[in-house]
Amino acid sequence: MYAKILGASVSGVEGIMITVEADISGGLPQINLVGLPDSAIRESSERVRAAIRNCGFQFPMSRITVNLAPADLRKEGTAFDLTIAGAILVASEQLPAEAFAGMMLIGELSLNGELRSVTGVLPMVEQAMRTGIRRVVLPSANAAEAVLIHDLEVYAIDHLNELGAWGQGDSWKQYLYNEDKSTNRRLSISGDASGQAALDYADVLGLHGAKRALLIAAAGNHNFMLSGPPGTGKTMLAKRLPTILPPLSDEEALEVTKIYSVAGKLGSSPSSLIRMRPFRAPHHTISTGGLIGGGTIPRPGEATLAHRGVLFLDELPEFSRPALEVLRQPLEDREVTIARTRAVTRFPARFMLAASMNPCPCGYWGNETGDRRCTCSDTAVLRYRSKISGPLIDRIDLLLEVPRPASIQAARVGMSSGEMHNSVMAAVERQNDRAKEIGVRSNGELAGASLHRAAKLSNEASALLRHAFDSLGISFRAHDRLLRLARTIADVDGSDEIREIHMSEAIQYRRAGETIGE
């Protein structure tokens, strides 16, 4: 006796359709799971056996072979429990096969048949829709997440007995998306949205040059690093960055929500797609795997969790050198590639890198006033700064020194987050209009032909760029970053042409790297 039922798995952050086949034949009573299952799937045989018995069904006392196809793809997780149980019940003729035709089953089973939530439901059901599957059965705890994908019939159940009732002709209640939510679809990430709402750049006194630099970074999605003594406001500036960033588009919101679904960080009942850009700030003790992802079956790291948002590395030199160096590839390619023996997994990593650092280990290098003076030797300062490699510095667009204000009276209130956000959105609109011709929406991602088409230089700006390339000894990569940065500065100022003043400001941000990275 043979049966097959559709299930799903996740590879990276994308869903994959899996066919679960069950064959019952003569032989010693046992379940053989094949198709590269991980330990959690292999243990499902005991969960499925107990759940079937405790729900009043007969567990076949025969040899049962369960295959997860395609067989050459490694599978993981507990989402196959319900699918395996359904396939065994159909193969043993306790449930009719036609009742589950064209239907995908997802869910983890407890020993008494109750269904528990699983991670990665959003990419699974999205893949079901793409392959023409329109009916999905899953735990009630995952229903709110599943209906974020429209045009699907989502059936939420709490117990294996409900699967049996459906097979015997009873009807299920379909879990429907509440259309009233579609006009204001917002979802916080672990409560971050409410915390960010209380932050405002109006709270930052002085530092007008730094706020101008962060406005430019937000407008063009440029990487930046702030350097200065302790207490000057570097962390305050970085943490308020999400308040001026543009909202996620529908496509970007789906990408980010899928990542958080795979990582199990959506919460128990998400009401909509994520609309606030992620802001991730890992501690400097984070491992290489924690930063870019890893594991036997790779899982997303902080770089992927910051996709379409900000990855903030506070006290950059305190991070391990290997952890910082692995960021070079995702900063350039906008994705993380993790190779294992059986497969290569790719995670999206289009994030804005925000970093801060002190000028020396004690933090007061160059401070010749007040009670705090630098106590570091030249060797200690050099060793501290050498933790940040030249190639990593080369991938940062804005390098800015944040000085201590001369006096508290001079530190007046500047632009608020609302005013800065309006300037950012005006620059973003200019980029969106230009994207209709060149196909690239963000200045930070311009390259090759699209960069040269977008960066229309005046004669004076072109001469200044050539002079900077010759005199500063910058690399070709830094040359292109200067062009991208100058393009954004011109957009912020409402200019179609990159003028000398825009190029001069862009070069100023790069020259700060001579003292930061020396």
Coordinates of C-alpha atoms in Angstrom, one line a residue:
M1 CA 0.0 0.0 0.0
Y2 CA 1.4 3.4 -1.1
A3 CA 0.5 7.0 -0.5
K4 CA 2.0 10.4 -1.0
I5 CA 1.2 13.8 0.6
L6 CA 2.8 17.2 0.0
G7 CA 4.9 18.9 2.7
A8 CA 7.5 21.6 2.7
S9 CA 10.9 22.5 4.0
V10 CA 13.2 25.5 3.9
S11 CA 16.6 26.0 2.2
G12 CA 18.2 29.2 3.3
V13 CA 15.2 31.5 3.5
E14 CA 13.3 30.0 0.6
G15 CA 10.6 27.3 0.7
I16 CA 10.9 24.0 -1.0
M17 CA 8.1 21.6 -1.8
I18 CA 8.7 18.1 -0.4
T19 CA 6.8 15.0 -1.4
V20 CA 6.3 12.6 1.5
E21 CA 5.8 9.0 0.3
A22 CA 4.7 6.2 2.6
D23 CA 4.8 2.5 1.6
I24 CA 3.5 -0.3 3.9
S25 CA 4.8 -3.8 3.2
G26 CA 5.3 -7.1 4.9
G27 CA 8.2 -7.4 7.4
L28 CA 9.2 -6.6 10.9
P29 CA 7.2 -3.6 12.3
Q30 CA 9.4 -0.6 12.0
I31 CA 9.6 2.8 10.3
N32 CA 12.4 3.5 7.9
L33 CA 12.9 7.2 7.1
V34 CA 14.9 7.9 4.0
G35 CA 15.7 11.1 1.9
L36 CA 18.4 12.7 4.0
P37 CA 16.4 13.5 7.2
D38 CA 18.1 15.2 10.1
S39 CA 17.9 13.9 13.7
A40 CA 14.7 15.8 14.4
I41 CA 12.9 14.2 11.5
R42 CA 14.3 10.7 12.4
E43 CA 12.8 11.1 15.9
S44 CA 9.5 12.0 14.3
S45 CA 8.8 8.2 13.9
E46 CA 8.2 7.9 17.6
R47 CA 6.1 11.1 17.8
V48 CA 4.0 9.9 14.9
R49 CA 3.6 6.4 16.2
A50 CA 2.4 7.7 19.7
A51 CA 0.1 10.4 18.1
I52 CA -1.6 7.9 15.8
R53 CA -2.3 5.5 18.6
N54 CA -3.5 8.1 21.1
C55 CA -5.9 9.5 18.5
G56 CA -7.8 6.2 18.1
F57 CA -6.2 5.2 14.8
Q58 CA -4.5 1.8 14.2
F59 CA -0.7 2.1 13.7
P60 CA 0.2 -0.5 11.1
M61 CA 2.2 -3.4 12.5
S62 CA 4.2 -3.8 9.3
R63 CA 7.3 -2.5 7.7
I64 CA 6.8 1.2 6.8
T65 CA 9.1 3.1 4.5
V66 CA 8.8 6.9 4.4
N67 CA 10.7 8.8 1.7
L68 CA 11.2 12.5 1.6
A69 CA 11.7 13.5 -2.0
P70 CA 13.8 14.9 -3.6
A71 CA 16.1 12.5 -1.9
D72 CA 19.3 14.4 -2.6
L73 CA 18.3 17.5 -0.5
R74 CA 18.9 17.5 3.2
K75 CA 15.8 18.1 5.3
E76 CA 15.5 19.5 8.8
G77 CA 13.0 20.4 11.5
T78 CA 9.7 19.0 12.8
A79 CA 7.4 20.4 10.2
F80 CA 7.1 16.9 8.6
D81 CA 5.3 15.2 11.5
L82 CA 1.8 16.0 10.3
T83 CA 2.7 15.1 6.7
I84 CA 4.2 11.8 7.7
A85 CA 1.3 10.9 9.9
G86 CA -1.2 11.7 7.1
A87 CA 0.8 9.6 4.6
I88 CA 0.8 6.6 6.9
L89 CA -3.0 6.9 7.6
V90 CA -3.7 7.2 3.8
A91 CA -1.4 4.3 3.0
S92 CA -3.0 2.1 5.7
E93 CA -6.4 3.0 4.1
Q94 CA -7.7 4.7 7.3
L95 CA -8.1 8.0 5.4
P96 CA -9.0 8.4 1.7
A97 CA -6.2 9.7 -0.6
E98 CA -8.5 11.9 -2.6
A99 CA -9.3 14.1 0.5
F100 CA -5.7 15.3 0.5
A101 CA -5.0 15.7 -3.2
G102 CA -3.5 19.1 -4.0
M103 CA -3.1 19.9 -0.3
M104 CA 0.1 20.7 1.7
L105 CA 0.4 19.6 5.3
I106 CA 2.7 21.3 7.9
G107 CA 3.0 20.8 11.6
E108 CA 4.8 19.2 14.6
L109 CA 2.9 16.6 16.6
S110 CA 2.9 16.0 20.3
L111 CA 2.6 12.5 21.7
N112 CA -1.2 12.9 22.2
G113 CA -1.8 14.3 18.7
E114 CA -1.8 18.0 19.5
L115 CA -0.2 20.3 16.8
R116 CA 2.6 22.6 17.7
S117 CA 3.9 25.6 15.7
V118 CA 6.9 25.4 13.5
T119 CA 9.3 28.0 12.0
G120 CA 9.6 29.0 8.4
V121 CA 5.9 28.8 7.5
L122 CA 5.8 32.0 5.5
P123 CA 8.4 30.8 2.8
M124 CA 6.8 27.4 2.8
V125 CA 3.3 28.7 1.9
E126 CA 4.7 31.2 -0.5
Q127 CA 6.3 28.3 -2.4
A128 CA 3.1 26.4 -2.3
M129 CA 1.3 29.3 -4.0
R130 CA 4.0 29.5 -6.6
T131 CA 3.7 25.8 -7.5
G132 CA -0.1 25.9 -7.8
I133 CA -1.0 24.5 -4.4
R134 CA -4.0 26.4 -3.0
R135 CA -4.9 24.5 0.2
V136 CA -2.6 24.4 3.2
V137 CA -3.2 22.7 6.6
L138 CA -1.1 23.8 9.5
P139 CA -1.2 24.4 13.3
S140 CA -3.5 27.2 14.5
A141 CA -0.4 29.0 16.0
N142 CA 1.0 29.5 12.5
A143 CA -2.3 30.5 10.7
A144 CA -1.9 34.3 11.1
E145 CA 1.6 34.0 9.5
A146 CA 0.4 31.8 6.6
V147 CA -2.5 34.1 5.5
L148 CA 0.0 36.9 4.9
I149 CA 0.2 35.1 1.5
H150 CA -3.1 35.9 -0.2
D151 CA -5.0 33.6 -2.6
L152 CA -4.5 30.5 -0.3
E153 CA -7.0 28.4 1.5
V154 CA -5.5 28.2 5.0
Y155 CA -7.0 25.6 7.3
A156 CA -5.8 25.8 10.9
I157 CA -6.2 22.7 13.1
D158 CA -5.1 21.9 16.7
H159 CA -5.2 18.1 16.7
L160 CA -4.5 15.1 14.5
N161 CA -8.1 14.0 15.1
E162 CA -9.2 17.0 13.0
L163 CA -7.2 15.6 10.1
G164 CA -9.1 12.3 10.5
A165 CA -12.5 14.2 10.6
W166 CA -11.6 15.9 7.3
G167 CA -10.8 12.6 5.7
Q168 CA -14.1 11.2 6.8
G169 CA -16.1 14.0 5.2
D170 CA -16.3 16.7 7.9
S171 CA -15.6 20.3 7.0
W172 CA -12.9 22.6 8.4
K173 CA -13.1 26.2 9.3
Q174 CA -11.0 28.2 6.9
Y175 CA -8.7 30.7 8.5
L176 CA -9.3 34.0 6.6
Y177 CA -7.2 37.1 6.4
N178 CA -8.8 40.1 8.0
E179 CA -9.0 42.6 5.2
D180 CA -9.4 45.5 7.7
K181 CA -5.7 45.1 8.4
S182 CA -4.6 45.5 4.9
T183 CA -4.7 49.2 4.9
N184 CA -2.2 49.6 7.8
R185 CA 0.0 46.5 7.8
R186 CA 2.7 46.9 10.4
L187 CA 4.5 44.4 12.6
S188 CA 7.2 45.1 15.2
I189 CA 10.2 42.9 15.5
S190 CA 10.5 41.6 19.1
G191 CA 9.0 44.9 20.3
D192 CA 11.6 47.1 18.5
A193 CA 9.0 49.2 16.8
S194 CA 7.7 50.8 20.0
G195 CA 11.2 51.4 21.2
Q196 CA 12.3 53.2 18.0
A197 CA 9.2 55.4 18.1
A198 CA 10.4 57.1 21.2
L199 CA 13.8 58.0 19.7
D200 CA 14.3 61.3 17.9
Y201 CA 17.3 63.1 16.5
A202 CA 16.0 66.2 18.2
D203 CA 17.3 64.6 21.4
V204 CA 20.9 64.9 20.0
L205 CA 22.3 68.3 20.9
G206 CA 24.8 69.7 18.4
L207 CA 26.6 67.2 16.1
H208 CA 25.0 68.9 13.1
G209 CA 27.8 67.6 10.8
A210 CA 27.2 64.0 12.0
K211 CA 23.5 64.3 11.5
R212 CA 24.0 65.6 8.0
A213 CA 26.3 62.6 7.3
L214 CA 23.7 60.1 8.6
L215 CA 21.0 61.8 6.6
I216 CA 23.1 61.2 3.5
A217 CA 23.8 57.6 4.5
A218 CA 20.0 56.9 5.0
A219 CA 19.1 58.5 1.7
G220 CA 21.5 56.4 -0.4
N221 CA 21.9 53.3 1.8
H222 CA 25.6 54.0 2.4
N223 CA 27.8 52.3 5.0
F224 CA 29.3 54.6 7.6
M225 CA 31.6 54.6 10.6
L226 CA 31.7 57.1 13.5
S227 CA 34.9 57.7 15.5
G228 CA 35.3 59.8 18.6
P229 CA 35.9 59.8 22.3
P230 CA 33.4 58.2 24.7
G231 CA 30.3 60.1 25.5
T232 CA 30.1 62.2 22.3
G233 CA 26.9 60.6 21.1
K234 CA 28.1 58.0 18.5
T235 CA 25.7 55.3 19.8
M236 CA 22.8 57.8 20.1
L237 CA 23.3 58.8 16.5
A238 CA 23.3 55.3 15.2
K239 CA 20.4 54.0 17.2
R240 CA 18.1 56.8 15.8
L241 CA 18.9 55.9 12.2
P242 CA 15.7 53.7 11.8
T243 CA 13.6 56.8 12.5
I244 CA 14.7 58.4 9.2
L245 CA 14.9 55.4 6.9
P246 CA 12.3 55.0 4.2
P247 CA 9.6 52.3 4.8
L248 CA 10.0 48.9 3.3
S249 CA 8.2 48.3 -0.1
D250 CA 5.8 45.4 -0.4
E251 CA 8.5 43.2 -2.0
E252 CA 11.1 44.1 0.6
A253 CA 8.6 43.6 3.5
L254 CA 7.9 40.0 2.3
E255 CA 11.7 39.3 2.1
V256 CA 12.3 40.5 5.6
T257 CA 9.2 38.7 7.0
K258 CA 10.3 35.5 5.5
I259 CA 13.7 35.7 7.1
Y260 CA 12.2 36.4 10.5
S261 CA 9.8 33.5 9.9
V262 CA 12.7 31.1 9.3
A263 CA 14.6 32.4 12.3
G264 CA 11.4 32.0 14.5
K265 CA 11.3 35.7 15.5
L266 CA 7.8 36.7 14.2
G267 CA 6.1 36.0 17.5
S268 CA 3.0 33.9 18.1
S269 CA 0.5 35.8 16.1
P270 CA 1.9 38.2 13.5
S271 CA -0.8 40.5 12.1
S272 CA 1.0 41.7 9.0
L273 CA 4.2 41.9 7.0
I274 CA 7.1 43.7 8.7
R275 CA 7.2 47.3 7.6
M276 CA 9.9 48.8 9.9
R277 CA 13.5 48.2 8.7
P278 CA 15.4 45.9 10.9
F279 CA 18.1 47.3 13.3
R280 CA 20.5 44.6 14.6
A281 CA 23.2 45.5 17.1
P282 CA 25.0 42.3 18.1
H283 CA 27.5 42.3 21.0
H284 CA 31.2 42.4 20.2
T285 CA 31.6 38.8 21.6
I286 CA 29.6 37.4 18.7
S287 CA 31.1 34.5 16.8
T288 CA 31.7 34.4 13.1
G289 CA 28.8 31.9 12.7
G290 CA 26.5 34.2 14.7
L291 CA 27.3 37.1 12.5
I292 CA 26.9 35.6 9.0
G293 CA 25.1 32.3 9.8
G294 CA 26.3 28.8 10.0
G295 CA 25.6 25.3 11.4
T296 CA 25.5 21.8 9.9
I297 CA 22.3 22.9 8.1
P298 CA 23.0 26.7 7.8
R299 CA 20.8 29.1 9.6
P300 CA 20.7 32.9 9.1
G301 CA 23.0 35.1 11.2
E302 CA 22.9 38.8 12.2
A303 CA 23.9 39.9 8.7
T304 CA 20.8 38.3 7.2
L305 CA 18.5 39.4 10.0
A306 CA 19.6 42.9 9.2
H307 CA 18.6 42.5 5.5
R308 CA 17.1 45.7 4.1
G309 CA 17.9 47.4 7.4
V310 CA 20.9 48.3 9.5
L311 CA 23.7 46.2 11.1
F312 CA 25.2 48.3 13.9
L313 CA 28.6 47.2 15.2
D314 CA 29.3 49.3 18.3
E315 CA 33.0 49.5 19.4
L316 CA 34.1 48.0 16.1
P317 CA 37.7 47.1 17.1
E318 CA 36.5 45.0 20.0
F319 CA 35.0 42.5 17.5
S320 CA 37.3 39.6 16.6
R321 CA 39.3 40.1 13.4
P322 CA 37.9 36.9 11.8
A323 CA 34.3 38.1 12.5
L324 CA 35.0 41.4 10.8
E325 CA 36.7 40.0 7.8
V326 CA 33.8 37.6 6.9
L327 CA 31.7 40.7 6.4
R328 CA 33.8 41.7 3.4
Q329 CA 32.0 39.3 1.0
P330 CA 28.4 40.2 2.0
L331 CA 29.2 43.9 1.9
E332 CA 30.3 43.5 -1.7
D333 CA 28.0 40.8 -3.0
R334 CA 24.9 41.7 -0.9
E335 CA 24.5 38.0 0.1
V336 CA 26.1 35.4 2.4
T337 CA 27.3 32.2 0.8
I338 CA 27.9 29.2 3.1
A339 CA 29.2 26.0 1.5
R340 CA 28.7 22.6 3.0
T341 CA 29.5 19.1 1.7
R342 CA 26.1 18.5 0.2
A343 CA 24.9 21.9 -0.7
V344 CA 25.7 25.6 -0.9
T345 CA 23.2 27.9 0.9
R346 CA 22.8 31.6 0.1
F347 CA 21.2 34.1 2.5
P348 CA 20.3 37.6 1.5
A349 CA 22.3 40.3 3.2
R350 CA 21.5 43.8 1.8
F351 CA 22.2 45.7 4.9
M352 CA 23.6 49.1 5.7
L353 CA 26.7 48.7 7.9
A354 CA 26.8 51.3 10.8
A355 CA 29.9 51.2 13.0
S356 CA 31.4 53.2 15.8
M357 CA 34.8 53.2 17.5
N358 CA 37.0 55.1 19.9
P359 CA 40.2 56.6 18.6
C360 CA 42.3 54.5 20.9
P361 CA 41.9 51.8 23.7
C362 CA 41.3 54.4 26.4
G363 CA 39.2 56.5 24.1
Y364 CA 40.9 59.9 24.7
W365 CA 43.6 60.0 22.0
G366 CA 44.1 63.6 20.9
N367 CA 42.3 65.0 23.9
E368 CA 44.5 67.6 25.4
T369 CA 42.0 69.4 27.6
G370 CA 40.1 68.5 30.8
D371 CA 40.9 65.8 33.3
R372 CA 40.8 62.9 30.8
R373 CA 44.0 62.6 28.7
C374 CA 45.1 59.7 26.6
T375 CA 47.3 57.1 28.4
C376 CA 47.9 54.8 25.4
S377 CA 51.3 54.3 23.9
D378 CA 51.8 54.8 20.2
T379 CA 52.1 51.0 19.8
A380 CA 48.8 50.4 21.7
V381 CA 47.0 52.9 19.5
L382 CA 48.5 51.3 16.3
R383 CA 47.6 47.8 17.5
Y384 CA 44.0 48.9 18.3
R385 CA 43.4 50.5 14.9
S386 CA 45.0 47.7 13.0
K387 CA 42.2 45.4 14.0
I388 CA 40.2 47.1 11.2
S389 CA 41.7 46.1 7.9
G390 CA 42.2 48.3 4.9
P391 CA 39.8 46.3 2.7
L392 CA 37.1 46.6 5.3
I393 CA 37.6 50.4 5.5
D394 CA 37.5 50.5 1.7
R395 CA 33.9 49.2 1.8
I396 CA 32.7 52.0 4.1
D397 CA 31.4 55.1 2.3
L398 CA 31.3 57.7 5.1
L399 CA 34.0 57.9 7.8
L400 CA 33.3 60.7 10.3
E401 CA 35.0 62.0 13.4
V402 CA 32.5 62.9 16.1
P403 CA 34.2 65.6 18.3
R404 CA 33.4 66.5 21.8
P405 CA 31.4 69.8 21.8
A406 CA 33.5 72.8 22.9
S407 CA 30.7 73.9 25.4
I408 CA 27.2 72.9 26.3
Q409 CA 25.9 76.3 25.2
A410 CA 27.2 75.6 21.7
A411 CA 25.3 72.3 21.5
R412 CA 22.0 73.6 20.3
V413 CA 19.1 71.5 19.0
G414 CA 19.2 70.7 15.3
M415 CA 16.9 68.8 12.9
S416 CA 14.4 66.4 14.3
S417 CA 13.9 62.9 12.9
G418 CA 10.7 64.0 11.1
E419 CA 12.6 66.8 9.2
M420 CA 15.4 64.4 8.4
H421 CA 13.0 61.8 7.2
N422 CA 11.3 64.2 4.8
S423 CA 14.7 65.1 3.3
V424 CA 15.5 61.4 3.0
M425 CA 12.2 60.6 1.3
A426 CA 12.7 63.5 -1.2
A427 CA 16.1 62.0 -2.2
V428 CA 14.7 58.5 -2.4
E429 CA 12.0 59.7 -4.8
R430 CA 14.6 61.1 -7.1
Q431 CA 16.4 57.7 -7.0
N432 CA 13.1 55.9 -7.7
D433 CA 12.4 58.2 -10.7
R434 CA 16.0 57.5 -12.0
A435 CA 15.5 53.8 -11.5
K436 CA 12.9 53.7 -14.2
E437 CA 15.7 54.3 -16.7
I438 CA 18.7 52.5 -15.1
G439 CA 17.0 49.8 -13.1
V440 CA 18.7 50.4 -9.8
R441 CA 16.7 52.0 -7.0
S442 CA 19.4 52.7 -4.4
N443 CA 22.5 54.8 -5.0
G444 CA 24.4 52.5 -2.7
E445 CA 24.0 49.7 -5.1
L446 CA 25.0 51.6 -8.3
A447 CA 27.8 49.9 -10.2
G448 CA 29.3 49.7 -13.7
A449 CA 27.2 51.2 -16.4
S450 CA 24.3 52.1 -14.1
L451 CA 26.7 54.2 -11.9
H452 CA 28.1 56.1 -14.8
R453 CA 24.6 56.7 -16.3
A454 CA 23.4 58.1 -12.9
A455 CA 26.5 60.1 -12.0
K456 CA 26.4 63.1 -14.3
L457 CA 29.4 65.2 -13.3
S458 CA 30.1 68.8 -14.0
N459 CA 33.5 69.6 -15.4
E460 CA 34.7 71.0 -12.1
A461 CA 33.5 67.9 -10.2
S462 CA 35.1 65.6 -12.7
A463 CA 38.4 67.4 -12.3
L464 CA 38.2 67.3 -8.6
L465 CA 37.6 63.5 -8.6
R466 CA 40.6 62.9 -10.9
H467 CA 42.7 65.0 -8.5
A468 CA 41.5 63.1 -5.5
F469 CA 42.2 59.8 -7.2
D470 CA 45.8 60.8 -8.0
S471 CA 46.7 62.6 -4.8
L472 CA 45.0 60.5 -2.2
G473 CA 45.9 57.1 -3.7
I474 CA 42.4 55.7 -3.3
S475 CA 41.5 52.4 -4.8
F476 CA 39.1 51.8 -7.8
R477 CA 36.5 50.6 -5.4
A478 CA 36.8 53.7 -3.3
H479 CA 36.7 55.8 -6.5
D480 CA 33.2 54.3 -7.3
R481 CA 32.1 54.8 -3.7
L482 CA 33.0 58.4 -4.0
L483 CA 30.8 58.7 -7.1
R484 CA 27.9 56.9 -5.4
L485 CA 28.2 59.1 -2.4
A486 CA 28.4 62.3 -4.4
R487 CA 25.3 61.2 -6.3
T488 CA 23.4 60.9 -3.1
I489 CA 24.6 64.2 -1.8
A490 CA 23.4 65.8 -5.0
D491 CA 20.0 64.1 -4.6
V492 CA 19.7 65.4 -1.0
D493 CA 20.4 68.9 -2.3
G494 CA 17.9 68.4 -5.2
S495 CA 20.4 68.6 -8.0
D496 CA 20.4 66.5 -11.2
E497 CA 24.1 67.1 -11.7
I498 CA 26.9 66.3 -9.4
R499 CA 28.6 69.6 -8.8
E500 CA 32.0 70.5 -7.3
I501 CA 30.5 71.1 -3.8
H502 CA 28.9 67.7 -3.8
M503 CA 32.1 66.0 -4.8
S504 CA 34.1 68.0 -2.2
E505 CA 31.8 66.9 0.6
A506 CA 32.1 63.2 -0.5
I507 CA 35.9 63.4 -0.5
Q508 CA 35.8 65.0 2.9
Y509 CA 34.0 61.9 4.3
R510 CA 36.6 59.6 2.7
R511 CA 39.6 61.6 3.9
A512 CA 38.4 61.1 7.5
G513 CA 39.5 57.5 7.0
E514 CA 43.1 58.6 6.9
T515 CA 43.0 59.3 10.6
I516 CA 40.5 56.6 11.6
G517 CA 42.3 53.7 9.8
E518 CA 45.9 54.8 10.0

